[in-house]
Coordinates of C-alpha atoms and ligand atoms in Angstrom, one line a residue:
X3 CA -55.9 151.2 -56.4
X4 CA -53.1 150.5 -58.8
X5 CA -51.2 153.5 -60.5
X6 CA -49.9 153.0 -64.0
X7 CA -48.0 155.7 -65.9
X8 CA -49.3 156.5 -69.4
X9 CA -46.1 157.1 -71.4
X10 CA -43.5 155.4 -73.6
X11 CA -40.7 157.6 -72.1
X12 CA -38.1 155.5 -70.2
X13 CA -37.0 158.6 -68.2
X14 CA -40.6 159.3 -67.1
X15 CA -41.1 155.6 -66.2
X16 CA -37.8 155.6 -64.2
X17 CA -38.9 158.8 -62.3
X18 CA -42.3 157.4 -61.4
X19 CA -40.8 154.1 -60.5
X20 CA -38.3 155.8 -58.2
X21 CA -41.3 157.4 -56.3
X22 CA -42.1 153.8 -55.2
X23 CA -45.8 154.0 -56.2
X24 CA -45.7 152.7 -59.7
X25 CA -47.7 149.5 -60.5
X26 CA -47.4 149.4 -64.3
X27 CA -47.3 151.2 -67.6
X28 CA -49.6 151.8 -70.5
X29 CA -48.4 152.8 -74.0
X30 CA -50.1 153.5 -77.3
X31 CA -48.9 154.1 -80.9
X32 CA -49.2 157.9 -80.4
X33 CA -47.0 157.7 -77.3
X34 CA -44.5 155.5 -79.1
X35 CA -44.3 158.1 -81.9
X36 CA -43.9 160.9 -79.4
X37 CA -40.9 159.0 -77.9
X38 CA -39.4 158.3 -81.3
X39 CA -39.2 154.6 -80.5
X40 CA -38.2 153.0 -83.9
X41 CA -37.8 149.4 -82.7
X42 CA -41.2 148.6 -81.1
X43 CA -40.3 145.3 -79.6
X44 CA -36.9 146.5 -78.2
X45 CA -38.5 149.6 -76.7
X46 CA -41.4 147.6 -75.0
X47 CA -38.8 145.1 -73.7
X48 CA -36.8 148.0 -72.2
X49 CA -39.9 149.2 -70.5
X50 CA -40.8 145.7 -69.2
X51 CA -37.3 145.4 -67.7
X52 CA -37.8 148.7 -65.8
X53 CA -40.9 147.8 -63.9
X54 CA -42.3 144.8 -62.1
X55 CA -45.9 145.4 -63.0
X56 CA -47.9 145.0 -66.2
X57 CA -46.9 146.9 -69.4
X58 CA -49.5 147.4 -72.1
X59 CA -48.2 147.3 -75.6
X60 CA -50.7 148.1 -78.4
X61 CA -51.1 146.1 -81.6
X62 CA -51.8 148.1 -84.9
X63 CA -53.4 145.4 -87.1
X64 CA -57.2 145.7 -87.5
X65 CA -58.2 142.4 -89.0
X66 CA -58.6 139.2 -87.0
X67 CA -55.9 136.9 -88.4
X68 CA -53.3 139.7 -88.5
X69 CA -54.3 140.9 -85.0
X70 CA -53.9 137.4 -83.5
X71 CA -50.5 136.9 -85.2
X72 CA -49.3 140.3 -84.0
X73 CA -50.6 139.8 -80.5
X74 CA -48.9 136.5 -80.1
X75 CA -45.6 138.1 -81.1
X76 CA -46.1 141.0 -78.7
X77 CA -47.0 138.6 -75.9
X78 CA -43.5 136.9 -76.3
X79 CA -41.7 140.1 -75.5
X80 CA -41.8 139.7 -71.7
X81 CA -43.8 138.0 -68.9
X82 CA -45.2 141.3 -67.8
X83 CA -46.4 142.4 -71.2
X84 CA -50.2 142.8 -71.7
X85 CA -51.4 143.0 -75.3
X86 CA -53.5 146.2 -75.9
X87 CA -56.3 145.5 -78.4
X88 CA -58.7 148.1 -79.9
X89 CA -62.4 147.7 -79.1
X90 CA -63.6 146.8 -82.6
X91 CA -65.3 143.6 -83.8
X92 CA -62.1 141.9 -84.9
X93 CA -60.5 143.1 -81.6
X94 CA -63.2 141.4 -79.5
X95 CA -62.7 138.1 -81.5
X96 CA -58.9 138.5 -81.0
X97 CA -59.3 139.0 -77.2
X98 CA -61.5 135.9 -77.0
X99 CA -58.8 133.8 -78.8
X100 CA -56.0 135.3 -76.8
X101 CA -57.9 134.8 -73.5
X102 CA -58.4 131.1 -74.4
X103 CA -54.7 130.8 -75.0
X104 CA -53.9 132.5 -71.6
X105 CA -52.5 135.7 -73.2
X106 CA -53.5 138.8 -71.1
X107 CA -55.1 141.7 -72.9
X108 CA -56.0 145.4 -72.3
X109 CA -59.1 146.3 -74.4
X110 CA -58.6 149.9 -75.3
X111 CA -60.7 152.8 -76.7
X112 CA -63.8 152.0 -74.7
X113 CA -66.4 154.7 -74.7
X114 CA -69.6 152.9 -73.6
X115 CA -70.9 150.4 -71.0
X116 CA -72.0 148.0 -73.8
X117 CA -68.5 147.9 -75.2
X118 CA -67.1 147.2 -71.7
X119 CA -69.7 144.4 -71.2
X120 CA -68.6 142.7 -74.5
X121 CA -64.9 143.1 -73.6
X122 CA -65.5 141.3 -70.3
X123 CA -67.5 138.5 -71.9
X124 CA -64.6 138.0 -74.4
X125 CA -62.2 137.6 -71.4
X126 CA -60.2 140.9 -71.5
X127 CA -57.8 141.2 -68.5
X128 CA -58.3 145.0 -68.5
X129 CA -60.9 147.4 -69.9
X130 CA -59.7 150.9 -70.7
X131 CA -62.5 153.5 -70.6
X132 CA -61.2 156.9 -71.8
X133 CA -62.4 159.6 -69.4
X134 CA -60.8 162.7 -70.8
X135 CA -61.7 162.1 -74.4
X136 CA -65.4 161.8 -73.4
X137 CA -65.2 165.0 -71.3
X138 CA -63.6 166.6 -74.4
X139 CA -66.9 166.1 -76.3
X140 CA -69.1 167.3 -73.5
X141 CA -69.9 163.8 -72.4
X142 CA -69.4 162.4 -68.9
X143 CA -66.3 160.3 -68.6
X144 CA -66.7 159.5 -64.9
X145 CA -70.3 158.3 -65.4
X146 CA -68.9 155.6 -67.7
X147 CA -66.4 154.5 -65.0
X148 CA -69.2 154.2 -62.4
X149 CA -71.4 152.3 -64.8
X150 CA -68.8 149.8 -65.8
X151 CA -67.7 149.2 -62.2
X152 CA -71.4 148.6 -61.3
X153 CA -72.0 146.2 -64.2
X154 CA -68.8 144.2 -63.6
X155 CA -69.6 143.9 -59.8
X156 CA -73.1 142.9 -60.5
X157 CA -72.1 139.9 -62.6
X158 CA -68.7 139.1 -61.0
X159 CA -66.6 139.8 -64.1
X160 CA -62.9 139.6 -63.3
X161 CA -61.9 142.2 -66.0
X162 CA -60.1 145.0 -64.2
X163 CA -61.4 148.6 -64.8
X164 CA -58.4 150.7 -65.9
X165 CA -59.4 154.4 -65.9
X166 CA -57.6 155.9 -68.9
X167 CA -57.3 159.3 -70.6
X168 CA -56.9 160.9 -67.2
X169 CA -56.1 164.6 -67.3
X170 CA -56.1 165.8 -63.7
X171 CA -56.1 164.6 -60.1
X172 CA -59.9 164.8 -59.7
X173 CA -60.2 162.1 -62.4
X174 CA -58.1 159.9 -60.1
X175 CA -60.1 160.8 -57.0
X176 CA -63.4 160.1 -58.7
X177 CA -62.1 156.9 -60.3
X178 CA -61.0 155.7 -56.9
X179 CA -64.4 156.5 -55.4
X180 CA -66.1 154.7 -58.2
X181 CA -64.0 151.6 -57.5
X182 CA -61.8 151.5 -60.6
X183 CA -59.0 149.0 -60.2
X184 CA -56.3 151.0 -61.9
X185 CA -55.7 154.6 -63.0
X186 CA -53.2 155.3 -65.8
X187 CA -52.0 158.8 -66.0
X188 CA -49.2 161.0 -67.3
X189 CA -46.2 161.7 -65.0
X190 CA -47.4 165.3 -64.3
X191 CA -50.7 164.0 -62.9
X192 CA -48.9 161.5 -60.7
X193 CA -46.8 164.3 -59.3
X194 CA -49.8 166.6 -58.7
X195 CA -51.5 163.8 -56.6
X196 CA -49.2 164.6 -53.7
X197 CA -49.1 168.4 -53.9
X198 CA -51.0 170.6 -51.4
X199 CA -50.2 174.2 -50.7
X200 CA -51.0 173.8 -47.0
X201 CA -48.4 171.0 -46.8
X202 CA -45.8 173.3 -48.3
X203 CA -46.6 176.3 -46.2
X204 CA -46.9 174.1 -43.1
X205 CA -43.5 172.6 -43.6
X206 CA -42.0 176.0 -44.2
X207 CA -43.4 177.2 -40.9
X208 CA -42.2 174.2 -39.0
X209 CA -38.7 174.6 -40.3
X210 CA -38.6 178.3 -39.7
X211 CA -39.8 177.8 -36.1
X212 CA -37.3 175.1 -35.5
X213 CA -34.4 177.2 -36.8
X214 CA -35.5 180.1 -34.6
X215 CA -35.7 177.8 -31.6
X216 CA -32.2 176.4 -32.2
X217 CA -30.9 180.0 -32.2
X218 CA -32.8 180.7 -29.0
X219 CA -31.2 177.8 -27.2
X220 CA -27.8 178.5 -28.7
X221 CA -27.5 175.4 -30.9
Ligands
E4P324 C1 -54.7 154.6 -72.3 O1 -54.2 153.5 -72.2 C2 -54.3 155.6 -73.3 O2 -52.9 155.4 -73.6 C3 -54.4 157.0 -72.8 O3 -54.8 157.1 -71.4 C4 -55.0 157.9 -73.7 O4 -55.0 159.2 -73.1 P1 -55.3 160.6 -73.9 O5 -56.7 160.7 -74.2 O6 -54.8 161.6 -73.0 O7 -54.4 160.4 -75.2

């Protein structure tokens, strides 16, 4: 399973990259706003330079012609940029055009299996089902991941399932069990993935015993 970090913060990306487990980055307009990134292209370029893997950069146009123009410009930023396109009618048409041109896309804001099926048919590189936002409205985000994986497997679609809107480690575990290709998550969730209280208490005990033993043998 690939791990992406869901942020526009260069510091957070550096920290996750330094852990040695980072495969890519996803951003969105809200994350760019949070980061205060005024020059969109320059900021995306800086992120692309930091990581080897794919970096999703979202377009903000909502009509086909403008979406295609904006997407082509974004695609020029770096070799590892992936154009993030919202799952609306003009977005699907845009993905089809970009796919025919060899431009890679991440189809975002997916909340149903039918949306995911259409995105795959249009040739999206990634589909981003939003788990947490479905859970927020008392729906089942994980069920959506399982259904999309099953549908894509059944028909051999190459579109990768990118589990998004992840809020906690169990979303990652269940996405992995369901066969999602990628999990994108905030830095704090990445850090939580390696924590276990028995690891911490076990290490403390080992080190204490070792110290006592060293004193016993006069080291
Ligand atoms: C995915 O690409 C989105 O940027 C992100 O996962 C949305 O997460 P949120 O629902 O926590 O905003």
